[in-house]
Amino acid sequence: MKLGTIMTMLGMGAVLAACDCCPQGEAKALSQDKELRAVMDNFTQNEVPAATPLVEKREVELIRLVSLVTQQSGALLQEEVATALAQGLAPEEILEAMYQCAPYTGFPRTVDAVEIARGVFKAKNVKVDEIRATVTAQSRLEAGADAQGTLFGQTFRDMAKNGKSGMPTINYFLASNCFGDYYTRKGLDLNTRELLTMAILVNLGTEPQLKAHIGANLKIRTAEYVEQAIYNCLPYCGYPRTLNALRLLKEAVAEAGSQQGPSASSGTLNAAGAVNAAVAKTMPDKDWSVFPVGKPNDAYAKYFVGKSYLDMISKEQVGVGNVTFEPACRNNWHIHHAKKGGGQILIATAGRGYYQEWGKPAVELKPGDVVNIPAGVKHWHGAAPDSWFQHLAIEVPGEGTSNEWLEPVSDEDYSKLQ
């Protein structure tokens, strides 16, 4: 056996032995340098999480994974895959986060990362659903342009209507490959993919593209959420790129505010009290509703197009949340699952909104209207384009209940509403 081959095998063995998920040993990466390990663990596991409470643990873990893929990590990525599994992420989510890196980092880093992840899965005997693609060679352009249009505007759908022959090569590749081959896959929803794309670009430091994707995220999430997501990239990309990303965020927030007016940008980077004051100024009148607006619905912002607010009226016996939607705000298509019972009841309390079940026309909602939503029904609800809207959301008790969030309501479909 050649010396080079032997050295390569020894190197691979050292990497494997450095991770506690592998059978070769329990040692972790950097275990030989305890001081650096202590600084790293304190910063990544204590300080950054404490400063970014809005970002869900699942998304923190996904951001860490794509950051490590982008930075071409080996042993640390191996550790993080094992950590992600231990925290309840599905192997399909882990792989799809890595797949999402391919259009931005290229195939070499992605292929290496996927091999590392599959090595961890094999060592832990974790099974993976291998069929996650949703497009064909014939449908990828249209599906990709639709995803692109949902995030960045109708222009991208219009551009793809004439097919490959009517598009510049780079636009065709972006629609069919970047968005068609990746954003449409099972395992991660569209909004999560867009958040991860932003994190990848923060790590790469590609400013023009990063600013565009920060803007797309601001349509889905609050500025506070986006800011805290950027901070979760800091341990992996360093201060210069993080500072650049925060500057771009500030610019994007200012531009969004000047284009959309104070109503659409109210509450950005403000405290909850300032949010409610700003909301009150744009309400139809002071007696608009007997229920409080509540705080920005940051925990679920990724499942909404536009800005919403939440006040939990009851957390005991039956959960009752008062949800307020700014004009044109709506939640994604979603399904309330349950083995028995379950579902949701909506009671419209103020303004004007809509409810729609999959395959059926949208129904207008006004104060006093009640909607009974059985478990298993795909639907969405939200405000009319020109009106605030508020409803009580009552969770119907059941066995084995869960929510499945799906794709956003497309701008094209929503624009048909009056």
XYZ file of C-alpha atoms in Angstrom:
418
model
C 0.000 0.000 0.000
C 1.312 3.458 -0.932
C 2.444 5.856 1.799
C -0.011 8.546 0.642
C -2.936 6.141 0.921
C -1.851 5.094 4.410
C -1.575 8.712 5.532
C -5.021 9.506 4.123
C -6.552 6.595 6.004
C -4.812 7.645 9.208
C -6.104 11.186 8.760
C -9.678 9.994 8.274
C -9.367 7.816 11.356
C -8.208 10.792 13.402
C -11.222 12.817 12.318
C -13.606 9.997 13.151
C -12.023 9.444 16.545
C -12.449 13.118 17.334
C -16.231 12.844 17.526
C -18.312 11.299 20.284
C -20.856 9.957 17.791
C -18.424 7.426 16.344
C -17.560 3.983 17.684
C -13.801 4.649 17.618
C -13.883 6.672 20.818
C -15.525 9.266 22.991
C -13.067 12.127 22.464
C -14.443 15.337 20.984
C -12.895 17.696 18.468
C -10.358 20.033 20.103
C -10.158 17.712 23.083
C -6.369 18.190 23.038
C -6.756 21.963 23.463
C -9.000 22.345 26.478
C -8.737 26.129 26.780
C -9.891 26.790 23.207
C -12.626 24.205 23.646
C -13.838 25.913 26.810
C -13.966 29.333 25.119
C -15.771 27.905 22.103
C -18.318 25.952 24.137
C -19.094 28.899 26.385
C -19.626 31.238 23.440
C -21.656 28.865 21.241
C -23.634 27.079 23.956
C -24.142 29.837 26.541
C -23.527 33.419 25.425
C -24.981 33.392 21.912
C -28.145 31.419 22.858
C -28.745 33.749 25.825
C -28.558 36.757 23.494
C -30.846 35.252 20.828
C -33.954 33.874 22.584
C -36.290 34.497 19.626
C -34.632 31.942 17.346
C -36.145 28.500 17.800
C -33.763 25.767 18.975
C -34.468 23.774 15.824
C -33.468 26.703 13.636
C -30.408 27.428 15.778
C -29.271 23.873 15.151
C -29.907 24.146 11.401
C -28.005 27.456 11.230
C -25.071 25.816 12.995
C -25.113 22.949 10.523
C -25.101 25.114 7.392
C -22.470 27.388 8.942
C -20.169 24.421 9.494
C -20.813 23.122 5.980
C -20.002 26.530 4.539
C -16.820 26.795 6.608
C -15.773 23.295 5.433
C -15.626 21.852 8.932
C -15.004 18.170 9.507
C -14.890 17.063 13.139
C -17.084 19.926 14.395
C -19.696 19.176 11.761
C -19.663 15.545 12.808
C -20.330 16.584 16.394
C -23.120 18.917 15.355
C -24.907 16.231 13.348
C -24.912 14.005 16.451
C -26.124 16.929 18.562
C -28.899 17.710 16.084
C -30.136 14.122 16.221
C -30.038 14.171 20.022
C -32.143 17.348 20.025
C -34.839 15.729 17.929
C -34.068 16.887 14.398
C -34.985 14.348 11.763
C -32.143 13.018 9.607
C -34.028 14.346 6.581
C -33.937 17.872 8.051
C -30.191 17.586 8.595
C -29.549 16.374 5.051
C -31.843 18.985 3.503
C -30.035 21.761 5.378
C -26.842 20.482 3.765
C -28.483 20.185 0.334
C -29.534 23.836 0.678
C -25.842 24.787 0.796
C -25.083 23.364 -2.654
C -26.298 26.300 -4.812
C -24.276 28.746 -2.725
C -21.125 26.880 -1.648
C -20.921 24.480 -4.593
C -21.047 20.698 -4.668
C -17.626 19.815 -3.144
C -18.407 21.175 0.327
C -21.935 19.798 0.222
C -20.895 16.315 -0.877
C -18.270 16.128 1.874
C -20.805 17.284 4.471
C -23.434 14.766 3.370
C -20.877 11.974 3.619
C -20.035 13.050 7.173
C -23.727 13.118 8.113
C -24.380 9.707 6.602
C -21.415 8.333 8.531
C -23.039 9.520 11.758
C -26.400 8.060 10.733
C -24.773 4.722 9.981
C -22.915 4.654 13.306
C -26.157 5.379 15.147
C -28.281 3.105 12.927
C -30.514 6.013 11.876
C -32.770 5.362 8.887
C -33.409 8.055 6.270
C -36.316 8.629 3.891
C -34.424 8.781 0.601
C -37.301 10.060 -1.571
C -37.585 13.790 -0.944
C -37.601 15.376 -4.400
C -40.959 16.796 -5.519
C -40.141 17.976 -9.065
C -39.361 16.335 -12.372
C -37.234 17.471 -15.289
C -40.411 18.888 -16.798
C -41.768 20.644 -13.688
C -38.629 21.997 -12.006
C -38.589 25.328 -13.862
C -42.210 26.203 -13.105
C -41.988 24.997 -9.504
C -38.715 26.841 -8.957
C -40.061 30.068 -10.456
C -43.110 29.785 -8.194
C -40.899 29.444 -5.097
C -38.728 32.295 -6.326
C -41.807 34.406 -6.963
C -43.230 33.711 -3.515
C -40.068 35.056 -1.904
C -39.039 37.792 -4.322
C -42.097 38.818 -6.334
C -44.237 37.977 -9.350
C -41.555 39.131 -11.822
C -39.736 35.831 -11.434
C -42.836 33.807 -12.287
C -43.475 35.975 -15.331
C -39.890 35.559 -16.499
C -40.243 31.777 -16.587
C -43.558 31.677 -18.472
C -41.863 31.441 -21.879
C -39.644 28.590 -20.744
C -35.905 28.063 -21.056
C -35.639 29.576 -24.527
C -37.055 32.889 -23.344
C -34.679 33.348 -20.393
C -31.029 34.330 -19.977
C -29.013 31.273 -19.024
C -28.259 32.435 -15.468
C -31.944 33.192 -14.801
C -32.904 29.753 -16.083
C -30.316 28.096 -13.834
C -31.476 30.126 -10.812
C -35.137 29.225 -11.334
C -34.750 25.577 -12.334
C -31.716 24.539 -10.287
C -31.251 26.895 -7.326
C -34.968 27.155 -6.550
C -36.471 24.228 -8.498
C -34.053 21.505 -7.417
C -33.634 22.633 -3.805
C -36.340 24.943 -2.448
C -39.070 22.496 -3.517
C -37.743 19.456 -1.693
C -39.412 17.728 1.237
C -37.836 17.893 4.682
C -37.734 21.684 5.139
C -40.369 24.273 4.326
C -39.794 27.270 2.070
C -39.409 29.785 4.888
C -36.842 27.677 6.733
C -34.850 27.231 3.539
C -34.799 30.982 3.009
C -33.551 31.524 6.568
C -30.773 28.987 5.992
C -29.850 30.608 2.682
C -29.351 33.881 4.525
C -27.164 32.122 7.110
C -25.092 30.503 4.360
C -24.543 33.885 2.700
C -23.605 35.483 6.043
C -20.910 32.827 6.349
C -19.756 33.371 2.777
C -19.767 37.162 3.076
C -21.364 37.672 -0.351
C -22.901 41.077 0.318
C -25.070 41.843 -2.756
C -26.794 38.465 -2.609
C -26.984 38.544 1.195
C -28.857 41.840 1.217
C -31.479 40.449 -1.169
C -32.041 37.413 1.035
C -32.147 39.534 4.186
C -34.934 41.447 2.449
C -36.776 38.211 1.692
C -36.504 37.153 5.324
C -37.883 40.498 6.489
C -41.097 39.654 4.615
C -41.382 36.477 6.691
C -39.894 37.411 10.062
C -39.380 40.445 12.260
C -36.125 42.384 12.073
C -35.335 41.262 15.619
C -35.613 37.633 14.582
C -33.387 38.158 11.536
C -30.830 40.016 13.647
C -30.677 37.209 16.199
C -30.376 34.610 13.434
C -27.343 36.486 12.110
C -25.762 36.419 15.568
C -26.015 32.629 15.518
C -23.602 32.642 12.557
C -21.001 34.687 14.475
C -19.085 31.791 16.118
C -18.537 30.214 12.701
C -17.861 33.162 10.366
C -16.281 35.667 12.750
C -16.869 39.332 13.512
C -16.079 41.021 10.162
C -18.732 39.108 8.214
C -21.230 39.368 11.088
C -20.757 43.143 11.275
C -21.204 43.391 7.512
C -24.426 41.376 7.725
C -25.791 43.578 10.521
C -25.051 46.670 8.418
C -26.951 45.161 5.493
C -29.854 44.329 7.810
C -30.019 47.940 8.958
C -30.037 49.115 5.329
C -32.720 46.590 4.346
C -34.960 47.604 7.270
C -34.647 51.267 6.326
C -35.428 50.542 2.673
C -38.408 48.362 3.545
C -39.755 51.085 5.822
C -39.448 53.805 3.178
C -41.153 51.636 0.537
C -43.994 50.237 2.649
C -44.744 53.112 5.004
C -44.923 53.188 8.811
C -47.817 50.741 9.083
C -45.988 47.900 7.360
C -42.767 48.451 9.270
C -44.225 49.289 12.669
C -42.446 47.624 15.544
C -39.204 46.886 13.710
C -36.441 46.763 16.303
C -38.769 48.329 18.902
C -39.965 47.127 22.292
C -43.406 45.555 22.680
C -44.903 48.740 24.127
C -43.784 50.761 21.123
C -45.229 48.092 18.845
C -48.663 48.380 20.424
C -48.520 52.179 20.225
C -47.635 52.027 16.554
C -50.381 49.499 15.894
C -52.960 51.612 17.689
C -52.245 54.552 15.379
C -53.133 52.503 12.318
C -56.267 50.839 13.692
C -59.624 51.931 12.220
C -60.652 53.480 15.585
C -59.881 53.186 19.276
C -62.772 50.754 19.827
C -61.549 48.451 17.080
C -61.503 45.437 19.414
C -62.086 44.575 23.053
C -59.128 42.195 22.915
C -55.504 43.359 23.288
C -53.218 43.237 20.268
C -50.509 41.476 22.230
C -46.865 41.198 21.272
C -45.252 40.528 17.876
C -45.843 36.890 16.984
C -42.111 36.246 16.609
C -42.171 32.572 17.532
C -44.360 31.830 14.505
C -43.189 34.640 12.209
C -41.606 32.179 9.789
C -45.053 30.685 9.116
C -46.608 34.032 8.164
C -46.395 36.386 5.219
C -46.548 39.850 6.788
C -46.701 40.856 10.440
C -48.936 39.377 13.117
C -49.391 39.737 16.875
C -50.416 37.244 19.551
C -52.049 37.492 22.966
C -52.709 34.175 24.720
C -56.052 34.752 26.456
C -56.094 31.285 27.991
C -53.390 28.679 28.504
C -55.402 26.462 30.854
C -58.073 23.864 30.004
C -58.314 24.980 26.376
C -55.723 27.156 24.653
C -57.210 30.376 23.262
C -55.012 32.818 21.386
C -56.027 36.211 20.060
C -54.250 36.711 16.735
C -54.054 40.107 15.059
C -53.040 40.389 11.399
C -51.795 43.561 9.730
C -53.349 44.238 6.285
C -52.358 41.539 3.746
C -50.844 39.345 6.470
C -51.760 35.656 6.334
C -50.395 32.422 7.681
C -49.078 29.593 5.515
C -51.127 26.641 4.428
C -51.172 24.257 7.387
C -52.863 21.172 8.827
C -53.909 20.387 12.402
C -53.274 16.675 12.855
C -54.800 14.436 15.526
C -55.320 10.724 16.090
C -58.637 11.561 17.716
C -60.521 14.849 18.079
C -58.371 17.909 17.539
C -58.729 20.678 14.984
C -59.340 24.373 15.571
C -62.150 26.914 15.915
C -61.784 30.495 14.668
C -64.011 33.331 15.923
C -63.570 36.580 14.003
C -63.588 39.541 16.402
C -62.504 42.608 14.397
C -61.654 43.831 10.912
C -61.977 41.761 7.753
C -60.191 38.594 6.777
C -60.345 35.325 4.870
C -60.328 31.584 5.494
C -59.675 29.031 2.762
C -59.538 25.240 2.612
C -57.422 23.512 -0.003
C -59.348 23.077 -3.244
C -62.180 25.413 -2.175
C -62.769 29.161 -2.678
C -61.746 31.589 0.048
C -64.466 32.662 2.508
C -64.632 36.239 3.781
C -64.652 36.628 7.581
C -66.164 39.516 9.556
C -66.715 40.016 13.312
C -68.985 37.298 14.681
C -68.184 34.712 12.000
C -67.172 31.272 13.265
C -65.111 28.668 11.411
C -64.863 25.034 12.539
C -61.721 23.400 11.169
C -61.591 19.608 11.491
C -58.285 17.820 11.990
C -56.564 16.865 8.750
C -57.877 19.784 6.663
C -55.279 21.871 4.793
C -56.138 25.575 5.136
C -54.956 29.141 5.770
C -56.441 32.293 7.302
C -55.461 35.940 7.527
C -56.314 39.558 6.814
C -57.854 41.073 3.717
C -55.437 43.097 1.553
C -56.833 46.427 2.782
C -57.853 45.674 6.379
C -56.548 44.662 9.748
C -58.076 41.438 11.029
C -58.363 39.753 14.398
C -59.670 36.364 15.463
C -59.658 34.048 18.444
C -57.984 30.732 17.704
C -59.268 27.924 19.913
C -57.342 24.659 19.952
C -59.761 21.735 20.112
C -58.494 19.054 22.532
C -57.532 15.722 21.029
C -55.115 12.815 21.127
C -51.781 12.943 19.312
C -52.284 16.532 18.164
C -49.663 18.375 16.105
C -49.452 21.140 13.521
C -47.870 20.737 10.096
C -46.822 24.029 8.479
C -46.670 24.002 4.700
C -45.989 26.419 1.840
C -46.973 30.115 1.906
C -50.100 31.312 0.129
C -48.742 32.562 -3.181
C -48.909 36.264 -4.022
C -50.739 35.328 -7.217
C -53.530 33.494 -5.409
C -53.774 36.069 -2.649
C -53.965 38.951 -5.131
C -57.253 37.542 -6.432
C -58.934 38.404 -3.123
C -60.702 41.734 -2.735
